[in-house]
Coordinates of C-alpha atoms and ligand atoms in Angstrom, one line a residue:
Chain A
M1 CA 61.0 127.5 60.4
T2 CA 60.8 126.6 56.5
T3 CA 57.5 127.7 54.9
V4 CA 56.7 124.6 52.9
P5 CA 55.4 121.9 55.5
K6 CA 57.3 118.4 55.6
L7 CA 54.0 116.8 55.5
E8 CA 50.8 118.3 54.3
M9 CA 47.0 117.0 54.2
R10 CA 44.5 118.8 52.0
H11 CA 40.7 118.1 52.3
I12 CA 41.2 114.6 53.2
S13 CA 37.9 112.8 53.7
K14 CA 37.8 109.0 54.5
T15 CA 34.4 106.9 54.4
F16 CA 34.2 103.3 55.5
P17 CA 31.1 101.6 54.5
G18 CA 28.4 103.4 56.2
V19 CA 30.9 105.4 58.4
R20 CA 32.3 108.9 57.4
A21 CA 35.3 108.5 59.6
L22 CA 37.2 111.8 58.2
E23 CA 35.6 114.6 56.6
D24 CA 37.6 117.6 54.8
I25 CA 40.7 117.5 57.2
S26 CA 43.6 119.9 56.5
L27 CA 46.7 120.0 58.6
S28 CA 50.4 120.8 58.0
A29 CA 53.5 119.3 59.9
Y30 CA 56.7 121.1 59.8
A31 CA 60.3 119.8 60.4
G32 CA 61.6 120.7 63.9
E33 CA 58.0 120.9 65.1
T34 CA 55.4 119.0 66.8
L35 CA 52.0 118.8 65.5
C36 CA 49.3 117.4 68.2
L37 CA 46.4 115.7 67.0
L38 CA 43.9 115.6 69.9
G39 CA 40.6 114.3 70.3
D40 CA 38.0 112.0 72.3
N41 CA 38.1 108.2 71.7
G42 CA 36.5 107.6 68.2
A43 CA 37.2 111.1 67.1
G44 CA 39.2 109.6 64.0
K45 CA 42.6 110.2 65.1
S46 CA 44.0 106.5 64.3
T47 CA 42.2 106.7 61.1
L48 CA 43.8 109.9 60.1
I49 CA 47.2 108.8 60.8
K50 CA 46.5 105.4 59.1
T51 CA 45.6 107.4 56.1
M52 CA 48.7 109.6 56.5
S53 CA 51.0 106.6 56.5
G54 CA 49.8 104.5 53.9
V55 CA 47.4 102.0 55.7
H56 CA 44.2 103.6 54.4
T57 CA 44.0 105.4 51.0
P58 CA 41.9 108.6 51.2
S59 CA 38.6 108.6 49.6
S60 CA 39.1 112.1 48.5
G61 CA 41.8 114.9 49.2
E62 CA 45.7 115.0 48.7
I63 CA 48.8 114.3 50.7
L64 CA 52.0 116.2 50.0
I65 CA 55.5 115.6 51.2
D66 CA 57.7 118.8 50.8
G67 CA 55.1 120.3 48.6
E68 CA 54.8 117.5 46.1
V69 CA 51.7 115.5 45.9
V70 CA 52.1 111.9 46.7
R71 CA 50.3 108.6 46.8
F72 CA 51.2 105.8 49.3
D73 CA 49.9 102.2 47.8
G74 CA 50.8 100.9 51.4
P75 CA 52.6 101.2 54.5
H76 CA 55.8 100.2 52.9
A77 CA 55.7 103.2 50.3
A78 CA 55.1 105.5 53.1
R79 CA 58.2 104.2 55.0
T80 CA 60.1 104.7 52.0
A81 CA 59.3 108.4 51.8
G82 CA 60.3 108.9 55.3
L83 CA 57.3 108.5 57.4
S84 CA 57.6 106.3 60.4
T85 CA 54.9 105.4 62.8
V86 CA 55.5 104.2 66.3
H87 CA 52.7 102.4 68.0
Q88 CA 51.6 102.4 71.6
Y89 CA 53.6 99.5 72.8
G90 CA 56.6 100.6 70.7
G91 CA 56.6 97.5 68.2
T92 CA 59.2 95.5 70.1
V93 CA 59.8 91.7 70.8
P94 CA 60.4 91.4 74.5
L95 CA 62.4 88.2 74.5
M96 CA 64.6 89.5 71.9
S97 CA 67.7 91.7 72.6
V98 CA 67.7 95.5 72.2
A99 CA 70.0 95.3 69.2
R100 CA 68.1 92.5 67.4
N101 CA 64.9 94.6 68.0
F102 CA 66.6 97.8 67.0
F103 CA 67.6 96.1 63.5
L104 CA 64.8 93.9 63.0
G105 CA 64.0 93.5 59.3
A106 CA 67.0 95.8 58.4
E107 CA 69.8 93.6 59.9
P108 CA 73.4 94.4 59.0
K109 CA 75.1 91.3 57.3
K110 CA 78.5 90.2 57.0
G111 CA 80.2 87.2 55.4
V112 CA 79.9 85.4 51.8
V113 CA 76.7 83.9 50.7
P114 CA 76.4 80.4 52.1
F115 CA 77.8 82.0 55.2
R116 CA 76.3 85.3 55.3
R117 CA 75.1 86.0 58.8
F118 CA 73.8 88.6 61.1
D119 CA 76.5 91.2 62.1
E120 CA 75.9 91.4 65.9
R121 CA 78.7 93.3 66.9
T122 CA 78.1 96.1 64.6
A123 CA 74.4 95.7 65.7
N124 CA 74.9 95.9 69.2
T125 CA 77.6 99.0 68.8
I126 CA 75.1 101.1 66.9
A127 CA 71.9 100.3 68.9
V128 CA 73.7 101.1 72.2
R129 CA 75.2 104.5 70.4
E130 CA 71.7 105.4 69.3
L131 CA 69.8 104.7 72.4
Q132 CA 72.5 106.5 74.5
A133 CA 71.9 109.6 72.1
M134 CA 68.2 109.7 72.9
G135 CA 69.0 109.7 76.4
I136 CA 68.7 106.1 77.4
R137 CA 71.8 105.7 79.3
R138 CA 71.0 102.7 81.4
V139 CA 71.3 100.3 78.2
T140 CA 75.0 99.8 77.7
D141 CA 75.0 96.2 76.2
G142 CA 72.9 95.7 73.2
R143 CA 72.4 92.0 74.1
Q144 CA 70.1 93.1 77.0
L145 CA 66.5 91.8 76.3
A146 CA 64.1 94.3 75.1
G147 CA 61.5 93.1 77.7
T148 CA 63.8 94.4 80.6
L149 CA 63.1 97.8 79.3
S150 CA 60.3 100.0 80.8
G151 CA 57.4 101.1 78.6
G152 CA 59.3 104.5 78.1
E153 CA 62.5 103.0 77.1
R154 CA 60.8 100.9 74.6
Q155 CA 59.3 103.9 73.1
A156 CA 62.9 105.4 72.8
L157 CA 63.9 102.3 71.3
S158 CA 61.5 102.5 68.5
I159 CA 61.8 106.4 68.0
A160 CA 65.8 105.8 68.0
R161 CA 65.4 103.1 65.4
A162 CA 63.0 105.0 63.2
M163 CA 65.4 108.1 63.3
H164 CA 68.4 105.9 62.6
F165 CA 66.5 104.5 59.5
G166 CA 66.0 108.1 58.2
A167 CA 62.5 108.9 59.4
Q168 CA 61.8 112.6 58.6
V169 CA 58.0 112.4 59.7
L170 CA 57.8 110.6 62.9
I171 CA 54.0 109.6 63.9
L172 CA 53.3 108.5 67.5
D173 CA 50.0 107.0 68.0
E174 CA 49.0 107.7 71.8
P175 CA 52.4 107.0 72.9
T176 CA 51.7 108.0 76.5
S177 CA 48.5 106.6 77.0
A178 CA 49.7 103.2 78.4
L179 CA 52.8 104.9 80.6
G180 CA 52.8 105.9 84.3
V181 CA 53.5 109.8 85.1
K182 CA 57.2 109.2 85.1
E183 CA 57.5 107.4 81.9
S184 CA 55.2 109.5 80.1
S185 CA 57.4 112.7 80.8
E186 CA 60.6 110.5 79.6
T187 CA 58.4 110.0 76.3
L188 CA 57.7 113.8 76.0
K189 CA 61.5 114.5 76.4
L190 CA 62.1 112.0 73.5
I191 CA 59.6 113.8 71.6
M192 CA 61.7 117.1 72.1
R193 CA 64.8 115.3 71.2
A194 CA 63.3 114.1 67.9
K195 CA 62.2 117.5 66.9
D196 CA 65.5 119.0 67.8
R197 CA 67.1 116.9 65.1
G198 CA 64.7 118.3 62.8
V199 CA 62.2 115.7 62.6
A200 CA 58.5 116.7 62.1
V201 CA 56.7 114.9 64.9
V202 CA 52.9 114.0 64.8
F203 CA 51.9 113.2 68.3
I204 CA 48.4 111.8 68.8
T205 CA 47.0 112.0 72.3
H206 CA 43.8 112.7 74.3
N207 CA 45.8 114.3 77.2
A208 CA 45.8 118.0 76.8
Q209 CA 48.5 118.8 79.2
H210 CA 51.0 116.1 77.2
A211 CA 49.9 118.0 74.2
L212 CA 50.4 121.6 75.7
A213 CA 54.0 120.6 77.3
V214 CA 55.5 119.7 73.7
G215 CA 53.3 120.9 70.9
D216 CA 53.9 123.6 68.5
R217 CA 50.7 123.3 66.5
F218 CA 47.3 121.8 67.7
V219 CA 44.7 120.1 65.7
V220 CA 41.6 119.0 67.5
L221 CA 39.3 116.4 66.0
I222 CA 35.7 116.1 66.8
Q223 CA 33.6 113.3 64.9
G224 CA 35.9 113.3 62.1
R225 CA 36.2 117.0 61.5
V226 CA 38.7 119.7 62.5
A227 CA 37.0 121.4 65.3
A228 CA 40.1 123.7 65.9
S229 CA 43.4 124.3 64.6
F230 CA 45.8 126.6 66.4
T231 CA 49.4 127.4 67.3
R232 CA 51.3 127.3 70.6
G233 CA 50.3 129.9 73.2
E234 CA 46.9 130.6 71.2
K235 CA 44.9 128.6 73.9
T236 CA 45.0 127.8 77.5
K237 CA 44.5 124.2 79.0
S238 CA 41.1 124.9 79.9
E239 CA 40.0 126.1 76.7
L240 CA 41.7 123.1 74.9
L241 CA 39.8 120.7 77.4
N242 CA 36.5 122.2 76.5
L243 CA 37.3 122.1 72.7
M244 CA 38.0 118.3 73.0
A245 CA 34.9 117.5 75.4
G246 CA 33.0 118.8 72.2
G247 CA 32.2 122.3 72.9
E248 CA 30.4 121.5 76.2
E249 CA 31.9 123.8 79.1
F250 CA 34.3 121.6 80.9
E251 CA 34.3 123.9 84.1
D252 CA 30.5 123.1 84.0
M253 CA 31.3 119.5 84.3
E254 CA 33.7 120.1 87.1
E255 CA 31.2 122.1 88.9
E256 CA 28.7 119.4 88.7
I257 CA 31.2 117.0 90.0
E258 CA 32.3 119.1 92.8
A259 CA 28.4 119.5 93.8
M260 CA 27.9 115.7 93.7
R261 CA 30.9 115.4 96.1
R262 CA 29.6 118.0 98.5
A263 CA 26.1 116.1 98.3
K264 CA 27.9 113.0 99.3
E265 CA 29.8 114.5 102.1
V266 CA 26.6 116.1 103.6
A267 CA 24.9 112.7 103.5
R268 CA 27.9 111.2 105.2
H269 CA 27.9 113.6 108.0
A270 CA 23.9 113.4 108.4
Chain B
M1 CA 54.0 92.1 79.9
E2 CA 53.3 95.5 81.6
R3 CA 54.6 96.1 84.8
P4 CA 54.2 99.1 87.2
A5 CA 56.2 102.2 86.0
A6 CA 58.6 102.3 89.0
S7 CA 62.1 102.6 87.7
P8 CA 64.2 105.6 88.7
S9 CA 64.9 108.1 85.9
S10 CA 67.5 106.6 83.6
D11 CA 69.9 109.3 83.9
E12 CA 70.4 108.7 87.5
R13 CA 71.0 105.0 87.4
P14 CA 74.6 104.2 88.3
R15 CA 76.5 102.3 85.6
R16 CA 77.6 99.1 86.7
R17 CA 78.7 96.0 85.2
A18 CA 80.2 93.7 87.8
S19 CA 81.6 90.5 86.6
G20 CA 79.0 88.8 89.2
D21 CA 76.4 89.7 86.6
R22 CA 78.2 87.3 84.2
V23 CA 77.7 84.6 86.5
R24 CA 74.2 85.4 87.3
T25 CA 73.3 85.8 83.7
A26 CA 74.6 82.1 82.8
V27 CA 72.6 80.9 85.8
L28 CA 69.8 82.5 84.6
R29 CA 69.6 81.1 81.1
P30 CA 66.7 78.9 80.9
E31 CA 68.7 76.0 79.6
F32 CA 70.4 75.8 83.0
G33 CA 67.3 74.4 84.7
V34 CA 67.1 71.4 81.9
L35 CA 71.0 70.8 82.4
L36 CA 70.4 70.4 86.2
A37 CA 67.4 67.9 85.4
A38 CA 69.4 65.9 83.0
V39 CA 72.4 65.5 85.2
V40 CA 70.2 64.7 88.4
L41 CA 68.3 62.0 86.3
Y42 CA 71.3 60.6 85.0
V43 CA 73.0 60.5 88.5
F44 CA 69.7 58.7 89.8
F45 CA 69.6 56.1 87.2
A46 CA 73.3 55.5 87.5
A47 CA 72.7 55.0 91.3
V48 CA 69.5 52.8 91.0
A49 CA 70.4 50.9 87.8
G50 CA 74.2 51.3 87.6
G51 CA 74.7 47.7 88.7
K52 CA 72.2 46.6 86.2
G53 CA 74.0 47.7 83.3
F54 CA 72.7 51.3 82.8
L55 CA 76.5 52.7 82.7
T56 CA 77.6 50.2 80.1
Q57 CA 78.6 51.3 76.4
D58 CA 75.3 49.4 75.1
A59 CA 73.1 51.4 77.4
T60 CA 74.8 54.6 76.9
A61 CA 74.7 54.0 73.1
G62 CA 70.8 53.0 73.5
W63 CA 70.0 56.3 75.5
L64 CA 72.1 58.4 73.2
G65 CA 70.1 56.9 70.1
S66 CA 66.8 57.3 71.7
A67 CA 67.8 60.9 72.1
A68 CA 68.9 61.3 68.9
E69 CA 65.7 60.2 67.0
I70 CA 63.5 62.3 69.4
G71 CA 66.1 65.1 69.3
I72 CA 66.1 65.2 65.4
V73 CA 62.2 65.5 65.3
A74 CA 62.5 67.9 68.4
L75 CA 65.0 70.4 66.5
G76 CA 62.7 70.9 63.4
A77 CA 59.3 70.8 65.5
S78 CA 60.8 73.4 68.0
C79 CA 61.9 75.7 65.2
L80 CA 58.5 76.0 64.1
L81 CA 57.4 76.4 67.9
I82 CA 59.8 79.3 68.4
A83 CA 57.8 81.0 65.3
G84 CA 54.7 80.5 67.2
E85 CA 53.2 77.4 65.1
F86 CA 52.5 73.7 66.1
D87 CA 53.0 70.8 63.9
L88 CA 51.3 67.6 64.9
S89 CA 52.0 66.1 61.6
I90 CA 55.6 65.1 62.5
G91 CA 54.6 61.7 64.1
S92 CA 52.9 60.8 60.8
M93 CA 55.7 62.0 58.7
V94 CA 58.1 59.6 60.6
G95 CA 55.8 56.9 59.6
A96 CA 55.6 58.4 56.0
G97 CA 59.3 58.3 55.5
S98 CA 59.6 55.0 56.5
A99 CA 56.7 53.8 54.2
V100 CA 58.4 55.7 51.2
M101 CA 61.6 53.7 52.0
G102 CA 59.6 50.5 52.5
I103 CA 57.6 50.9 49.1
G104 CA 60.5 52.2 47.2
V105 CA 63.5 50.2 48.3
G106 CA 61.6 47.1 49.5
H107 CA 59.1 46.7 47.0
Y108 CA 60.2 48.2 43.7
G109 CA 64.1 47.8 44.5
L110 CA 65.0 51.7 43.9
S111 CA 68.1 52.7 45.2
I112 CA 68.3 54.3 48.7
W113 CA 69.2 57.5 47.5
V114 CA 66.4 57.9 45.0
C115 CA 64.0 57.1 47.8
V116 CA 65.5 59.5 50.3
A117 CA 64.8 62.1 47.5
I118 CA 61.3 61.0 47.2
A119 CA 60.9 61.2 51.1
A120 CA 62.5 64.8 51.2
L121 CA 60.2 66.0 48.2
L122 CA 57.2 64.4 50.1
A123 CA 58.3 66.1 53.2
I124 CA 58.6 69.7 51.5
A125 CA 55.1 69.2 49.8
V126 CA 53.5 68.3 53.2
G127 CA 55.3 71.0 55.2
L128 CA 54.2 73.6 52.1
T129 CA 50.6 72.3 52.4
N130 CA 50.4 72.8 56.0
A131 CA 52.0 76.2 55.9
F132 CA 49.4 77.2 52.8
L133 CA 46.3 75.9 54.7
T134 CA 47.5 77.6 58.1
L135 CA 48.5 80.9 56.5
R136 CA 45.6 81.3 54.1
T137 CA 42.7 80.0 56.3
G138 CA 43.9 81.6 59.3
L139 CA 43.0 78.4 61.1
P140 CA 45.3 77.6 64.1
S141 CA 47.8 75.1 62.8
F142 CA 47.1 73.1 65.6
I143 CA 43.9 72.0 63.8
V144 CA 45.4 72.0 60.3
T145 CA 48.3 69.8 61.2
L146 CA 45.9 67.5 63.2
A147 CA 44.1 66.9 60.0
M148 CA 47.3 66.4 58.0
M149 CA 48.4 63.8 60.8
L150 CA 45.4 61.8 60.2
A151 CA 45.5 62.2 56.3
V152 CA 49.1 61.2 56.2
V153 CA 48.9 58.1 58.3
G154 CA 45.9 57.0 56.3
A155 CA 47.7 57.6 53.0
S156 CA 50.8 56.0 54.2
L157 CA 49.0 52.9 55.2
G158 CA 46.6 52.9 52.1
M159 CA 49.4 53.3 49.6
G160 CA 51.5 50.7 51.3
R161 CA 48.8 48.0 51.2
L162 CA 47.6 49.2 47.6
L163 CA 51.0 49.1 45.9
T164 CA 52.6 46.2 48.1
G165 CA 49.9 44.4 50.0
T166 CA 51.4 45.0 53.2
T167 CA 52.5 48.0 55.6
N168 CA 55.7 46.4 56.6
L169 CA 58.6 45.6 54.0
T170 CA 62.0 44.7 54.5
V171 CA 64.5 47.1 53.4
P172 CA 68.0 46.1 52.4
S173 CA 70.8 48.7 52.4
D174 CA 74.3 48.3 51.7
G175 CA 77.6 50.7 50.9
V176 CA 77.7 54.3 51.4
A177 CA 74.0 54.6 51.9
H178 CA 74.0 52.1 54.5
V179 CA 76.7 53.7 56.5
V180 CA 75.1 57.3 56.0
F181 CA 71.6 56.4 57.0
G182 CA 72.0 53.1 59.2
G183 CA 75.7 52.7 60.0
S184 CA 77.3 52.4 63.4
F185 CA 80.4 54.0 64.4
G186 CA 81.8 51.9 67.7
A187 CA 78.5 51.6 69.6
L188 CA 77.0 54.8 68.4
S189 CA 74.2 54.8 65.4
S190 CA 74.9 57.2 62.6
T191 CA 71.5 58.8 63.9
V192 CA 73.6 60.3 66.9
F193 CA 75.7 61.8 64.1
W194 CA 72.8 63.3 62.2
W195 CA 71.5 64.6 65.5
F196 CA 74.7 66.7 66.3
G197 CA 75.1 67.9 62.8
L198 CA 71.7 69.1 62.5
G199 CA 71.8 70.6 66.0
A200 CA 74.9 72.4 64.9
L201 CA 73.5 73.6 61.8
I202 CA 70.0 74.8 63.4
A203 CA 72.0 76.5 66.2
W204 CA 74.0 78.5 63.8
M205 CA 70.8 79.4 61.8
L206 CA 68.9 80.5 64.8
R207 CA 71.8 82.3 66.5
R208 CA 74.0 83.9 63.6
T209 CA 71.7 84.4 60.6
V210 CA 69.0 87.0 59.9
F211 CA 66.6 84.3 59.3
G212 CA 67.0 83.1 63.1
N213 CA 66.2 86.7 63.8
W214 CA 63.0 86.7 62.1
T215 CA 62.2 83.1 63.6
Y216 CA 62.3 84.6 66.9
A217 CA 60.3 88.0 66.1
V218 CA 57.7 86.2 64.1
G219 CA 56.8 84.0 67.1
G220 CA 57.6 86.7 69.8
D221 CA 55.5 89.4 68.4
I222 CA 53.9 88.9 65.1
D223 CA 52.8 92.6 64.9
A224 CA 56.1 93.9 65.4
A225 CA 57.8 91.6 63.0
T226 CA 55.1 92.6 60.2
T227 CA 55.4 96.3 60.9
N228 CA 59.2 96.0 60.6
G229 CA 58.8 94.4 57.2
V230 CA 59.9 90.7 58.2
P231 CA 58.3 88.3 55.5
V232 CA 56.2 86.6 58.0
A233 CA 54.6 84.1 55.7
R234 CA 57.8 83.0 54.2
V235 CA 59.6 82.7 57.4
K236 CA 56.8 80.2 58.8
A237 CA 56.4 78.4 55.3
S238 CA 60.1 77.5 55.7
L239 CA 59.8 76.2 59.3
F240 CA 56.8 74.2 58.6
V241 CA 58.9 72.4 55.7
L242 CA 61.9 72.1 58.1
S243 CA 59.9 70.4 60.6
S244 CA 58.5 67.9 58.1
L245 CA 61.9 67.3 56.7
C246 CA 63.4 66.5 60.1
A247 CA 60.5 64.0 61.0
T248 CA 60.9 62.3 57.7
L249 CA 64.7 62.0 58.2
V250 CA 64.0 60.1 61.5
G251 CA 61.7 57.7 59.3
V252 CA 64.2 57.2 56.8
L253 CA 67.1 56.5 59.4
Q254 CA 65.2 54.2 61.4
T255 CA 64.2 52.2 58.2
V256 CA 67.6 51.8 57.2
Q257 CA 68.9 50.9 60.6
F258 CA 66.3 48.3 61.3
S259 CA 66.1 47.1 57.5
S260 CA 62.4 47.4 57.6
G261 CA 60.1 49.9 56.4
D262 CA 56.8 50.3 58.5
A263 CA 54.4 53.0 57.9
T264 CA 52.8 52.7 61.5
R265 CA 56.0 53.8 63.1
G266 CA 56.7 57.2 64.8
A267 CA 53.0 58.0 66.0
D268 CA 54.7 58.6 69.4
F269 CA 57.0 61.3 68.2
V270 CA 54.2 63.9 68.2
F271 CA 54.3 63.5 72.0
S272 CA 57.9 62.8 72.7
A273 CA 59.3 65.6 70.4
V274 CA 57.1 68.2 71.9
A275 CA 57.9 67.0 75.3
A276 CA 61.6 67.2 74.6
A277 CA 61.2 70.8 73.4
V278 CA 59.3 71.8 76.4
I279 CA 61.8 70.3 78.8
G280 CA 64.4 72.0 76.9
G281 CA 62.8 75.4 77.4
V282 CA 61.1 76.1 74.1
L283 CA 58.0 78.2 74.9
L284 CA 54.7 76.8 73.4
S285 CA 53.6 80.4 72.9
G286 CA 56.3 81.0 70.6
G287 CA 59.5 83.6 70.5
Y288 CA 61.7 81.6 72.9
G289 CA 63.8 78.5 72.7
T290 CA 67.8 77.4 72.0
V291 CA 69.3 74.4 70.4
T292 CA 71.3 73.8 73.5
G293 CA 68.1 73.6 75.6
I294 CA 66.3 71.5 72.9
M295 CA 69.2 68.9 72.7
I296 CA 69.4 68.6 76.6
G297 CA 65.6 68.0 76.5
G298 CA 66.1 65.2 74.0
L299 CA 68.9 63.8 76.1
T300 CA 66.8 64.0 79.4
Y301 CA 64.0 62.2 77.3
G302 CA 66.5 59.3 76.2
I303 CA 67.7 58.9 79.6
V304 CA 64.5 58.5 81.2
N305 CA 63.2 56.1 78.6
I306 CA 66.3 53.8 78.8
G307 CA 67.0 54.3 82.4
V308 CA 63.6 53.0 83.7
F309 CA 64.2 49.9 81.5
Y310 CA 67.6 49.3 83.2
T311 CA 66.0 49.7 86.6
G312 CA 64.1 46.5 85.9
W313 CA 61.0 48.2 87.1
S314 CA 58.0 48.0 84.7
T315 CA 58.3 50.5 81.8
D316 CA 54.9 51.7 82.7
W317 CA 56.6 54.1 84.9
T318 CA 58.3 55.6 82.1
S319 CA 55.2 57.8 81.3
L320 CA 54.7 58.8 84.8
F321 CA 58.2 60.1 85.0
L322 CA 58.1 62.0 81.9
G323 CA 54.7 63.4 82.6
A324 CA 56.2 64.9 85.9
L325 CA 59.3 65.9 84.0
V326 CA 57.2 68.1 81.6
L327 CA 55.2 69.6 84.2
L328 CA 58.4 70.7 86.2
A329 CA 60.0 72.0 83.2
V330 CA 57.0 74.1 82.1
L331 CA 57.0 75.3 85.6
A332 CA 60.7 76.1 85.8
N333 CA 60.7 77.6 82.3
D334 CA 58.3 80.2 83.1
Y335 CA 60.5 81.1 86.6
F336 CA 63.5 81.2 84.5
R337 CA 62.0 83.6 81.8
K338 CA 60.5 85.7 84.4
L339 CA 64.1 86.1 86.2
A340 CA 65.7 86.8 82.9
L341 CA 63.3 89.4 82.2
A342 CA 63.8 90.9 85.6
A343 CA 67.4 90.8 85.3
G344 CA 67.5 94.2 83.8
K345 CA 65.2 95.9 86.1
K346 CA 65.1 96.8 89.7
Ligands
LIG1 N1 38.4 99.9 59.3 C1 37.2 100.6 59.8 N2 36.0 100.2 59.3 C2 35.0 100.8 59.6 N3 34.9 101.7 60.6 C3 36.2 102.2 61.0 C4 37.3 101.5 60.6 N4 38.3 102.2 61.4 C5 37.8 103.1 62.1 N5 36.3 103.2 61.9 C6 35.4 104.1 62.5 O1 35.9 105.6 62.3 C7 35.8 106.3 63.8 C8 36.9 106.8 64.1 O2 37.9 105.8 64.8 P1 39.5 106.0 65.3 O3 40.1 106.7 63.9 O4 39.9 104.6 65.6 O5 39.2 107.0 66.5 P2 40.4 107.3 67.6 O6 41.6 106.9 67.2 O7 40.3 109.0 67.4 O8 39.9 106.9 68.9 C9 34.9 105.2 64.6 O9 33.6 105.6 64.6 C10 35.3 103.9 64.1 O10 34.3 103.1 64.4
LIG2 MG1 43.0 105.5 68.4

């Protein structure tokens, strides 16, 4: 892969009044790779991606795109620079059609001024084509309501939309946490497709298995600090789980639970 | 709106688009329920009151006229409902429109056109104030426009008495202005034509324009709209103004038609227009509604309003009828919406 990261954060800190949410975070995301951000609830994952995508400004440190320092004064500036964030529920409107959702806020138009209108035919064609390209074959009519899609399909809609509008960095905040097993695996496949197309994917999760399935680089956050940073193949799942649990031995916990279960069984037989 | 994750892998699903699907989609349109209700009610009143004049041209013009007045107010209010906001000041704006015409034309002898322009400016000002207060304070529009309704009623009556000594003035009209705002074509009043014209315009706006797309998005999921760069505040403000304008227009039309400007007019519209919207399938929670539905909702309301009168029963029953209808409509809307959302799934 290229040596210059698509997106780099250097020594980023973020303090809210009374709370030190992020401290001295450095990380890099490369084109065609997936960077996994892991951490327990409250570790600072959401704050980190909000800082990355222009929602928050960092208290100190710098952000670089293609090796150049950038300063976003809002989410719009980040979007213009090619960063696209997809939220947990995909940010779709259920009672609107797939195509209308796909082009929301960037509708193709036709006609002259007083009669200028939404070019629905073009929107339908492109939306269906892009969804098919992301492997969502079930959608063959752009007029289908977005609310009829499964959770995973709605994620696909948002991801396809981001990529159609030229996203170079795709930031996914816990996309799998509200999904079932089957839908989660569909979303993981989407992540693979996005990085195959040369996008730098930043995948936030607290599921070690999901991270290991698609990740190329991993950053584990604990209480706003980078607790570990490593690449694919350097750590096993149990090592990763131990890291995320804050250094406590996860196996110990498993043993304790096992002991409790046995004690209960003994009590039942007595 | 979460459902259990149970769909088979998307790749295995057979591609199937039978023509039967089209019929099913048509039946699944939420407006289908309203249309059915309107037809059933019409047939009912035709059977019960047909011999007493319900089928005459006069009665037909009567329920169409009633439907048109309610329908115009409902069109504006519904667009705002679709965008997720309430406007309770519509009833008072009907009265305000009438008061402006009464004071301006009846007392000061200004031309109808000038007073229509003044009424329109007033409506825009009230709509913008509603929008500003709702969007700035973050208070529910329900409360903001409730306050606005009281303020407008008070101001209309107060101004009328202060400037003219009365709240009810004779408003003479002639020429083109009379034809446009108060004329009749055969048995039909110009209000009916305004209703159809506005209906066509708003249908085009909602279904064909980018602004229409934004209207549904803002009411359907405001976060999704915001993150996708829809100018949420501008969309809502425009629709507050539209709602106010439609209500004021009905005040103007009534005034010219009845040759009397009356500030106390219109209080009922806040109920009837919202009821027509709901009967027509508009979701009070925002994000859904069609002009076809809203217009049939207005028709239904008009049929009941005039139908009960022709049966010879006490008109006290009208309200009971309408109440039951609204309740049924809400239940049916919910059901049809669930069916529509289930249509793509298994
Ligand atoms: N806007 C804010 N103001 C104050 N504190 C905040 C704000 N956003 C996040 N925090 C704090 O920052 C910490 C990290 O939160 P968050 O980034 O949401 O964690 P995660 O996404 O990993 O669960 C928490 O202690 C949280 O309370
Ligand atoms: Mg979070």
